Coordinates of N, CA and C in Angstrom, one line a residue:
Chain A
Q258 N 168.6 263.0 42.5 CA 167.7 261.7 42.9 C 167.5 262.5 44.4
S259 N 165.9 262.8 44.7 CA 165.6 263.6 45.6 C 165.2 262.1 46.7
A260 N 165.9 262.5 48.0 CA 165.6 261.9 49.0 C 164.3 261.1 49.3
L261 N 163.9 259.8 49.5 CA 162.1 259.4 50.1 C 161.9 259.9 51.0
T262 N 160.6 260.0 51.4 CA 159.9 260.9 52.3 C 159.4 259.8 53.4
Q263 N 160.4 260.3 54.6 CA 159.7 259.7 55.7 C 159.6 260.7 56.9
P264 N 158.2 260.4 57.8 CA 157.8 261.1 59.1 C 159.4 261.2 59.6
A265 N 159.5 262.7 60.5 CA 161.1 262.9 61.0 C 160.8 262.2 62.2
S266 N 159.5 261.7 63.2 CA 159.5 261.1 63.9 C 158.3 260.5 64.3
V267 N 158.5 259.2 64.9 CA 157.4 258.5 65.6 C 157.4 258.3 66.8
S268 N 156.5 257.8 67.7 CA 156.7 257.3 68.8 C 155.5 256.5 69.4
G269 N 155.7 255.7 70.3 CA 154.7 254.9 70.7 C 155.1 253.9 72.5
S270 N 154.4 253.6 72.9 CA 154.5 253.0 74.5 C 154.9 251.3 74.1
P271 N 155.6 251.1 75.1 CA 155.9 249.6 75.3 C 154.6 248.6 74.9
G272 N 154.9 247.8 74.0 CA 153.8 246.9 73.8 C 153.0 247.2 72.7
Q273 N 153.0 248.7 72.2 CA 152.0 249.5 71.2 C 153.0 248.5 69.7
S274 N 152.3 249.1 68.6 CA 152.6 248.7 67.5 C 152.7 250.5 66.8
I275 N 153.7 250.5 66.1 CA 153.7 251.7 65.2 C 154.4 251.5 63.3
T276 N 153.9 252.4 62.8 CA 154.3 252.4 61.5 C 155.1 253.6 60.9
I277 N 156.2 253.0 60.0 CA 156.8 254.0 59.7 C 156.5 253.8 57.9
S278 N 156.1 255.1 57.4 CA 156.1 255.2 56.0 C 157.2 255.4 55.1
C279 N 157.3 255.7 54.1 CA 158.4 255.8 53.0 C 157.7 255.8 51.7
T280 N 157.8 257.2 51.4 CA 157.0 257.3 50.1 C 158.3 257.8 49.0
G281 N 158.2 257.4 47.8 CA 159.2 257.9 46.8 C 158.5 257.9 45.3
T282 N 158.7 257.3 44.3 CA 157.9 257.9 43.3 C 157.9 256.7 42.2
S283 N 157.6 256.6 41.2 CA 157.6 255.4 40.2 C 158.8 255.0 39.5
S284 N 160.0 255.6 39.8 CA 161.3 255.3 39.5 C 162.0 254.6 40.5
D285 N 161.6 254.5 41.9 CA 162.2 254.0 42.9 C 161.0 253.0 43.5
V286 N 160.5 253.4 44.5 CA 159.8 252.6 45.4 C 159.0 251.7 44.6
G287 N 158.1 252.6 43.7 CA 157.2 251.8 42.7 C 157.4 251.3 41.7
A288 N 159.0 251.5 41.5 CA 159.6 250.7 40.2 C 160.2 249.0 40.7
Y289 N 160.6 248.9 41.7 CA 161.2 247.5 42.1 C 160.6 247.1 43.3
N290 N 160.6 245.8 43.8 CA 160.3 245.2 45.0 C 161.4 245.6 45.9
Y291 N 162.7 246.4 45.9 CA 163.9 246.6 46.3 C 163.9 247.6 47.2
V292 N 162.9 247.7 48.4 CA 162.7 248.4 49.4 C 163.4 247.7 50.5
S293 N 164.3 248.4 51.5 CA 164.8 248.1 52.3 C 164.9 249.0 53.9
W294 N 165.0 248.4 54.9 CA 164.7 249.3 56.2 C 166.1 249.2 56.6
Y295 N 166.5 249.9 57.4 CA 167.6 250.2 58.6 C 167.3 250.9 59.5
Q296 N 167.9 250.0 60.7 CA 167.7 250.7 62.2 C 169.6 251.2 62.7
Q297 N 169.5 252.5 62.8 CA 170.7 252.7 63.6 C 170.6 253.4 64.9
H298 N 171.6 253.0 65.8 CA 171.6 253.5 66.7 C 172.8 254.5 66.9
P299 N 172.6 255.4 68.0 CA 173.4 256.6 68.5 C 174.8 256.1 67.8
G300 N 175.7 256.6 67.0 CA 177.2 256.2 67.3 C 177.6 255.1 66.4
K301 N 176.6 254.1 65.8 CA 176.8 252.7 65.4 C 176.2 252.8 63.6
A302 N 176.7 251.7 63.4 CA 176.5 251.6 61.8 C 175.1 251.4 61.5
P303 N 174.5 251.3 60.4 CA 172.9 250.7 60.4 C 173.1 249.4 60.2
Q304 N 171.7 248.9 60.6 CA 171.7 247.6 60.6 C 170.6 247.0 59.6
L305 N 170.7 246.1 58.9 CA 169.5 245.8 57.9 C 168.3 245.0 58.9
M306 N 167.1 245.5 58.7 CA 166.0 244.7 59.3 C 165.1 244.2 58.3
I307 N 164.7 245.0 57.0 CA 163.9 244.1 56.2 C 164.6 244.5 54.8
Y308 N 164.4 243.5 53.8 CA 165.0 243.8 52.5 C 163.6 243.5 51.6
D309 N 164.1 243.7 50.5 CA 162.8 243.3 49.2 C 161.5 243.3 50.1
V310 N 161.2 244.3 50.4 CA 160.0 244.8 50.9 C 159.4 244.2 52.1
S311 N 160.0 243.1 52.3 CA 159.1 242.2 53.4 C 160.0 241.2 54.0
K312 N 161.0 241.1 53.6 CA 161.8 240.1 54.2 C 162.5 240.2 55.0
R313 N 162.6 239.5 56.2 CA 163.7 239.6 57.3 C 164.8 238.8 57.2
P314 N 165.9 239.6 57.5 CA 167.3 238.9 57.5 C 167.4 237.6 58.8
S315 N 168.2 236.8 58.9 CA 168.5 235.9 59.8 C 168.9 237.0 61.1
G316 N 167.6 236.5 62.3 CA 168.3 237.0 63.4 C 167.3 238.3 63.7
I317 N 166.8 238.6 63.0 CA 165.8 239.6 63.2 C 164.5 239.5 63.4
S318 N 164.3 240.0 64.7 CA 162.8 239.4 65.6 C 161.7 239.9 64.2
D319 N 160.7 238.6 64.4 CA 159.3 238.9 63.6 C 158.7 240.2 64.2
R320 N 158.9 240.8 64.9 CA 158.3 242.1 65.4 C 158.3 242.9 64.4
F321 N 159.4 242.9 63.5 CA 159.6 244.0 62.6 C 158.7 243.3 61.0
S322 N 158.4 244.2 60.5 CA 157.6 243.6 59.0 C 157.6 244.8 58.2
G323 N 157.5 244.5 57.0 CA 157.5 245.5 55.8 C 156.3 245.3 54.9
S324 N 156.2 246.4 54.2 CA 155.1 246.2 53.0 C 155.1 247.4 52.1
K325 N 154.3 247.2 51.1 CA 154.4 248.3 50.0 C 153.3 248.4 49.4
S326 N 152.7 249.8 48.9 CA 151.8 249.8 47.9 C 152.0 250.8 47.0
G327 N 151.9 250.8 45.6 CA 152.3 251.7 45.0 C 153.3 252.1 45.2
N328 N 154.0 253.8 45.5 CA 154.9 254.2 45.4 C 155.4 254.7 47.4
T329 N 154.5 253.7 47.9 CA 154.7 254.1 49.5 C 155.0 252.3 49.9
A330 N 156.2 252.4 50.6 CA 156.7 251.2 51.7 C 155.9 251.8 53.1
S331 N 156.2 250.8 53.9 CA 156.1 251.1 55.5 C 156.7 249.9 56.3
L332 N 156.9 250.1 57.0 CA 157.6 249.5 58.2 C 156.9 249.4 59.2
I333 N 156.8 248.3 60.0 CA 155.8 248.1 61.0 C 156.5 247.5 62.3
I334 N 156.5 248.1 63.3 CA 157.3 247.3 64.6 C 156.1 246.9 65.6
S335 N 155.9 245.9 66.0 CA 154.9 245.5 66.9 C 155.5 245.2 68.1
G336 N 154.6 245.1 69.0 CA 155.2 244.9 70.7 C 156.4 245.6 70.8
L337 N 156.1 246.6 70.7 CA 157.4 248.0 71.1 C 158.1 247.7 72.3
Q338 N 159.6 247.9 72.1 CA 160.2 247.3 73.1 C 161.1 248.7 73.4
A339 N 161.7 249.1 74.5 CA 162.7 250.1 75.0 C 164.0 250.0 74.0
E340 N 164.6 249.0 73.5 CA 165.5 248.7 72.5 C 165.2 249.0 70.9
D341 N 164.2 248.9 70.9 CA 163.8 249.4 69.3 C 164.0 251.0 69.3
E342 N 163.7 251.8 70.2 CA 164.2 253.5 70.2 C 165.6 253.7 69.5
A343 N 165.5 254.2 67.9 CA 166.6 254.2 67.5 C 166.2 255.2 66.2
D344 N 166.8 255.5 65.1 CA 166.8 256.3 63.6 C 166.4 254.8 62.9
Y345 N 165.2 254.9 62.0 CA 164.9 254.2 60.9 C 165.1 254.8 59.6
Y346 N 165.8 253.8 58.6 CA 165.9 254.4 57.1 C 165.3 253.7 56.5
C347 N 164.7 254.0 55.2 CA 163.9 253.3 54.3 C 165.1 253.5 53.3
S348 N 165.4 252.7 52.2 CA 166.2 252.7 51.0 C 165.4 252.2 50.1
S349 N 165.7 252.6 48.8 CA 164.9 251.8 47.6 C 166.3 251.9 46.3
Y350 N 166.2 250.9 45.6 CA 167.0 250.8 44.5 C 166.1 251.5 43.1
T351 N 166.8 252.1 42.3 CA 166.1 253.0 41.4 C 166.3 252.3 40.2
R352 N 165.4 253.4 39.1 CA 165.5 253.0 37.6 C 167.0 253.1 37.1
S353 N 167.7 254.1 37.8 CA 168.8 254.9 37.6 C 170.2 254.1 37.9
S354 N 169.7 252.7 38.2 CA 170.7 251.9 38.9 C 171.8 252.4 40.2
T355 N 170.8 253.3 40.8 CA 171.5 253.8 41.9 C 170.6 253.4 43.3
W356 N 170.8 254.0 44.2 CA 169.9 253.8 45.4 C 169.6 255.1 46.0
V357 N 168.5 255.1 46.6 CA 168.5 256.4 47.0 C 167.5 255.8 48.7
F358 N 167.8 257.1 49.7 CA 167.5 256.5 51.2 C 166.3 257.8 51.6
G359 N 165.7 256.9 52.4 CA 164.8 258.5 53.3 C 165.6 259.3 54.0
G360 N 164.8 260.4 54.5 CA 165.5 261.3 55.3 C 165.8 260.8 56.9
G361 N 164.8 259.5 56.9 CA 165.2 259.1 58.3 C 164.1 259.4 59.7
T362 N 163.9 258.4 60.1 CA 162.8 258.7 61.4 C 163.1 258.3 62.7
K363 N 163.0 259.2 63.5 CA 163.3 259.0 65.0 C 162.3 258.3 65.9
L364 N 162.5 257.0 66.4 CA 161.6 256.6 66.9 C 161.8 256.5 68.6
T365 N 160.8 257.0 69.2 CA 160.7 257.3 70.5 C 160.0 256.1 71.4
V366 N 160.5 255.5 72.3 CA 159.2 254.6 72.9 C 159.2 255.4 74.3
L367 N 158.0 255.3 74.4 CA 157.7 256.4 75.6 C 157.8 255.5 76.9
Chain B
E284 N 183.8 235.3 60.3 CA 183.0 236.6 60.6 C 183.0 237.7 59.4
V285 N 182.1 238.2 58.8 CA 182.4 239.0 58.1 C 182.6 240.5 58.7
Q286 N 183.8 241.0 58.1 CA 184.6 242.4 58.7 C 184.5 243.1 57.3
L287 N 184.1 244.6 57.6 CA 184.7 245.6 56.9 C 185.1 246.8 57.8
V288 N 186.5 247.1 57.3 CA 186.8 248.1 58.0 C 187.5 249.2 57.3
E289 N 187.0 250.3 57.6 CA 187.4 251.6 56.8 C 188.5 252.4 57.2
S290 N 189.3 252.9 56.5 CA 190.2 253.8 57.1 C 190.7 255.1 56.1
G291 N 191.5 255.8 56.5 CA 191.8 257.0 55.5 C 191.2 258.5 55.7
G292 N 190.4 258.4 56.7 CA 189.2 259.9 57.0 C 190.5 260.3 57.5
G293 N 190.0 261.9 58.0 CA 190.7 262.8 58.1 C 190.2 264.4 57.8
L294 N 191.0 265.4 58.5 CA 190.7 266.6 57.9 C 191.2 266.7 56.8
V295 N 190.9 267.6 55.5 CA 191.3 268.0 54.5 C 190.9 269.3 54.3
Q296 N 191.5 270.2 53.5 CA 191.0 271.6 53.0 C 190.0 271.5 52.1
P297 N 189.2 272.3 51.7 CA 188.3 272.4 50.8 C 189.2 272.4 49.4
G298 N 188.7 271.6 48.3 CA 189.7 271.4 47.2 C 190.7 270.6 47.3
G299 N 190.8 270.0 48.4 CA 191.6 268.7 48.4 C 191.2 267.6 48.4
S300 N 192.4 266.6 48.5 CA 191.8 265.3 48.3 C 192.2 264.1 49.2
L301 N 191.5 263.1 49.4 CA 191.4 262.2 50.4 C 191.5 260.6 49.8
R302 N 191.9 259.7 50.1 CA 191.4 258.0 49.4 C 191.3 257.5 50.5
L303 N 190.1 256.9 50.5 CA 189.6 256.1 51.6 C 189.9 254.5 51.5
S304 N 190.1 253.8 52.4 CA 190.3 252.3 52.1 C 189.3 251.6 52.8
C305 N 188.9 250.3 52.4 CA 187.8 249.4 53.2 C 188.5 248.2 53.1
A306 N 189.0 247.3 54.2 CA 189.6 246.0 54.0 C 188.5 244.9 54.7
A307 N 188.2 244.2 53.4 CA 187.3 243.0 53.8 C 187.9 241.8 54.3
S308 N 187.1 241.0 55.1 CA 187.5 239.6 55.4 C 186.1 238.8 55.5
G309 N 186.4 237.5 56.0 CA 185.3 236.8 56.6 C 184.5 236.3 55.3
F310 N 184.4 236.9 54.0 CA 183.8 236.3 53.0 C 184.7 236.3 51.6
T311 N 184.1 235.8 50.5 CA 184.8 235.7 49.2 C 184.6 237.3 48.7
F312 N 185.4 238.3 48.9 CA 185.3 239.7 48.5 C 185.3 239.6 46.6
S313 N 185.8 238.8 46.4 CA 185.9 238.9 44.9 C 184.6 238.6 44.3
N314 N 183.7 237.6 45.0 CA 182.2 237.7 44.5 C 181.3 238.8 44.7
Y315 N 181.4 239.9 45.5 CA 180.6 240.5 46.0 C 180.9 242.0 45.2
E316 N 179.5 242.5 44.8 CA 179.6 243.9 44.5 C 179.7 244.7 45.6
M317 N 180.1 246.1 45.9 CA 180.1 246.7 47.0 C 179.8 248.0 46.8
N318 N 179.7 249.1 47.7 CA 179.1 250.6 47.5 C 179.9 251.2 48.9
W319 N 179.5 252.6 48.3 CA 179.7 253.4 49.8 C 178.6 254.3 50.1
V320 N 178.6 254.7 51.1 CA 177.4 255.1 51.7 C 177.9 256.3 52.6
R321 N 177.4 257.4 52.8 CA 177.8 258.3 53.7 C 176.6 258.9 54.8
Q322 N 177.1 259.6 55.4 CA 176.2 260.0 56.6 C 177.0 261.7 57.0
A323 N 176.1 262.7 56.5 CA 176.7 263.9 57.3 C 176.5 263.9 58.8
P324 N 177.1 264.7 59.6 CA 176.9 264.9 61.0 C 175.6 265.0 61.3
G325 N 174.9 264.1 61.9 CA 173.3 264.7 62.5 C 172.6 264.6 61.2
K326 N 172.6 264.1 60.3 CA 172.3 263.7 59.3 C 171.9 262.5 58.7
G327 N 170.8 262.3 57.5 CA 170.5 260.9 57.0 C 171.6 260.1 56.0
L328 N 171.2 258.9 55.9 CA 171.9 258.1 54.6 C 172.1 258.5 53.4
E329 N 173.0 258.7 52.8 CA 173.1 258.9 51.3 C 174.5 258.1 50.5
W330 N 173.5 257.1 49.4 CA 174.3 256.3 48.5 C 175.4 257.4 48.0
V331 N 176.6 256.9 47.9 CA 177.7 257.3 47.1 C 178.1 257.0 46.0
S332 N 178.3 255.5 46.0 CA 178.9 255.0 44.8 C 178.8 253.2 45.0
Y333 N 178.8 252.6 43.6 CA 178.7 251.1 43.6 C 179.9 250.6 42.6
I334 N 180.2 249.1 42.9 CA 181.3 248.9 42.0 C 180.5 247.3 41.7
D335 N 180.7 246.8 40.4 CA 180.8 245.2 40.5 C 181.6 244.4 40.9
S336 N 181.6 243.0 40.9 CA 182.7 242.4 41.4 C 183.7 242.3 40.9
R337 N 184.1 242.6 39.4 CA 185.1 242.8 38.9 C 185.8 244.1 38.7
G338 N 184.6 245.2 38.8 CA 185.4 246.4 39.0 C 185.1 247.2 37.5
S339 N 183.8 246.4 36.6 CA 184.1 246.8 35.4 C 182.8 247.9 35.5
T340 N 181.6 247.7 36.4 CA 180.6 248.2 36.3 C 180.5 249.4 37.3
I341 N 180.4 250.6 37.1 CA 180.2 251.4 38.4 C 179.3 252.6 38.1
F342 N 179.0 253.1 39.3 CA 177.7 254.2 39.2 C 178.1 254.9 40.3
Y343 N 177.4 256.4 40.2 CA 177.8 257.3 41.2 C 176.7 258.1 41.6
A344 N 176.6 258.8 42.8 CA 175.6 259.5 43.2 C 176.0 261.0 42.3
D345 N 174.8 261.9 41.9 CA 175.3 263.0 41.2 C 175.6 263.9 41.8
S346 N 175.6 264.0 43.2 CA 176.5 264.7 44.0 C 177.8 264.8 44.2
V347 N 178.4 263.2 43.6 CA 179.9 263.3 43.6 C 180.5 262.7 42.3
K348 N 179.8 262.6 41.3 CA 180.1 262.4 40.0 C 181.1 263.3 39.3
G349 N 182.2 262.6 38.9 CA 183.0 263.8 38.1 C 184.3 264.1 39.3
R350 N 184.0 263.8 40.5 CA 184.9 264.1 41.5 C 185.4 262.9 42.3
F351 N 184.8 262.0 42.7 CA 185.1 260.9 43.3 C 185.2 259.5 42.3
T352 N 186.2 258.7 42.8 CA 186.3 257.5 42.1 C 186.4 256.3 42.6
I353 N 185.6 255.3 42.6 CA 185.4 253.8 43.3 C 186.2 252.9 42.6
S354 N 186.7 252.0 43.3 CA 187.8 251.1 42.7 C 188.2 250.1 43.8
R355 N 188.6 248.9 43.1 CA 188.9 247.6 44.2 C 189.8 246.9 43.8
D356 N 190.5 245.9 44.8 CA 191.7 245.2 44.3 C 191.3 244.3 45.1
N357 N 190.8 243.3 44.4 CA 190.3 241.6 44.7 C 191.5 241.1 45.5
S358 N 192.7 241.1 44.8 CA 193.7 240.3 45.4 C 193.9 240.9 46.9
K359 N 193.8 242.0 47.2 CA 194.0 242.6 48.5 C 192.8 242.6 49.1
N360 N 191.6 242.0 48.7 CA 190.1 242.4 49.4 C 190.0 243.5 50.0
S361 N 190.2 244.6 48.8 CA 190.1 246.1 49.3 C 189.2 246.8 48.1
L362 N 188.6 247.9 49.1 CA 187.5 248.5 48.3 C 188.3 250.0 48.4
Y363 N 188.0 251.0 47.8 CA 188.6 252.3 47.7 C 187.8 252.9 47.1
L364 N 187.8 254.4 47.8 CA 187.3 255.5 47.3 C 188.2 257.0 46.9
Q365 N 188.4 257.5 45.8 CA 189.5 258.3 46.0 C 188.5 259.7 45.6
M366 N 188.8 260.5 46.7 CA 187.8 261.7 46.8 C 189.0 263.0 46.4
N367 N 188.3 263.5 45.3 CA 189.0 265.3 44.8 C 188.0 266.1 44.8
S368 N 188.7 267.4 44.7 CA 187.7 268.8 44.9 C 186.9 268.5 45.9
L369 N 187.4 268.2 47.4 CA 186.6 268.2 48.2 C 185.8 269.2 48.8
R370 N 184.7 269.5 49.0 CA 183.7 270.5 49.4 C 183.3 270.3 50.8
A371 N 182.8 271.2 51.7 CA 182.5 271.3 53.1 C 181.4 270.0 53.3
E372 N 180.5 270.0 51.8 CA 179.2 269.5 52.0 C 179.6 267.7 51.9
D373 N 180.8 267.5 52.0 CA 181.3 266.4 51.5 C 181.7 265.7 53.1
T374 N 181.6 266.8 54.0 CA 182.0 266.3 55.1 C 180.8 265.3 56.1
A375 N 181.5 263.8 56.3 CA 180.2 263.0 56.7 C 181.3 261.7 57.0
V376 N 180.8 260.8 58.0 CA 181.3 259.3 58.0 C 180.9 258.7 56.9
Y377 N 182.1 258.0 56.3 CA 182.0 257.2 54.9 C 182.1 255.7 55.5
Y378 N 181.0 255.2 54.9 CA 180.9 253.5 55.4 C 180.9 252.8 53.8
C379 N 181.7 251.6 54.0 CA 181.4 250.9 53.3 C 180.4 249.7 53.4
A380 N 179.8 249.6 52.3 CA 178.6 248.3 52.6 C 178.5 247.2 51.5
R381 N 178.5 246.3 52.2 CA 178.2 244.9 51.3 C 176.7 244.3 50.9
P382 N 176.7 243.8 49.9 CA 174.9 243.6 49.5 C 174.7 242.6 50.1
N383 N 173.3 242.2 50.7 CA 172.7 241.0 51.0 C 172.6 239.8 49.7
P384 N 173.5 239.1 49.7 CA 173.2 238.0 48.7 C 171.8 237.2 48.6
N385 N 171.1 237.4 49.6 CA 169.7 236.4 49.9 C 168.5 238.0 49.3
S386 N 169.1 239.0 49.0 CA 168.0 239.9 48.5 C 168.0 239.4 46.8
G387 N 167.3 239.4 46.3 CA 166.5 238.9 45.0 C 167.5 239.5 44.0
G388 N 167.8 240.7 44.0 CA 168.9 241.7 43.0 C 170.0 242.1 43.8
W389 N 170.3 241.6 45.0 CA 171.4 242.2 45.9 C 171.3 243.6 46.3
R390 N 170.0 244.3 46.5 CA 169.9 245.6 46.3 C 169.7 246.2 47.7
A391 N 170.0 245.1 48.8 CA 169.9 245.7 50.2 C 171.3 245.6 50.8
F392 N 171.8 246.4 51.9 CA 173.2 246.0 52.4 C 173.4 245.5 53.9
D393 N 173.8 244.3 53.8 CA 173.8 243.6 55.2 C 174.8 243.7 56.0
Y394 N 176.0 244.0 55.3 CA 177.1 244.6 56.3 C 177.8 245.6 56.1
W395 N 178.1 246.6 56.9 CA 178.4 247.8 57.1 C 179.7 247.7 58.2
G396 N 180.6 248.7 57.8 CA 181.8 249.0 58.3 C 181.7 249.9 59.5
Q397 N 182.6 250.3 60.3 CA 182.1 250.9 61.3 C 182.5 252.7 60.8
G398 N 182.7 252.8 59.6 CA 182.6 254.2 59.1 C 184.0 254.7 59.4
T399 N 184.5 255.7 58.6 CA 185.8 257.0 59.0 C 185.2 258.1 58.4
L400 N 185.5 259.2 59.3 CA 184.9 260.4 59.5 C 185.7 261.2 58.4
V401 N 185.3 261.8 57.5 CA 186.2 262.8 56.7 C 185.4 264.2 56.8
T402 N 186.7 265.1 57.2 CA 186.1 266.8 57.7 C 186.8 267.5 56.6
V403 N 185.9 268.2 56.0 CA 186.5 269.2 54.8 C 186.3 270.5 55.6
S404 N 187.4 271.4 55.7 CA 187.4 272.6 56.4 C 188.9 273.1 56.2
S405 N 188.5 274.7 56.4 CA 189.7 275.0 56.2 C 190.2 275.7 57.7

């Protein structure tokens, strides 16, 4: 199972919006609406930010949103803040009853 | 409060074995499927294995199939990962992860442990 494709890095200034893409195949991202996004700060465990493509867990800011079109999902962070600087990973359930993660994107807040 | 606490990591030689444990609390463990996810140093996340709530349905990543065995003991609120024939590429922090019951198919992980480091080296 190949990893989902994410940009290695993205950056933005405080207050701006950024988008992180996540490209898979018709066997994973395109197969189900089971794409999730995780934020990970250095030395910490991942934190769920978005599930089922566009839903936010309780306590997650509405500055975080998700979408999907075909085999590509996207995480949008609006009103960028310094504390948003972290690594972000997408994940998808697959037709093989397994999960696949993206390679990760390092977000830098300038 | 939901808590997942992994243990059992350490240094092991190539070809060796190790058993990881994950102690769960703060929720009805026997109602939940569980997963192991790993992260090699400086690398991304990799899903490793899944087990359903009763231990009757199990899946593995191709990279560990035939070498790793996932199991659980609901009476002890514990999840396990038996790792055999370990290789250098198995070096990683291993996390146990609980699925989000609000997800339509329970296909996202809302609680993670702090992780336990496994180092495979001679």
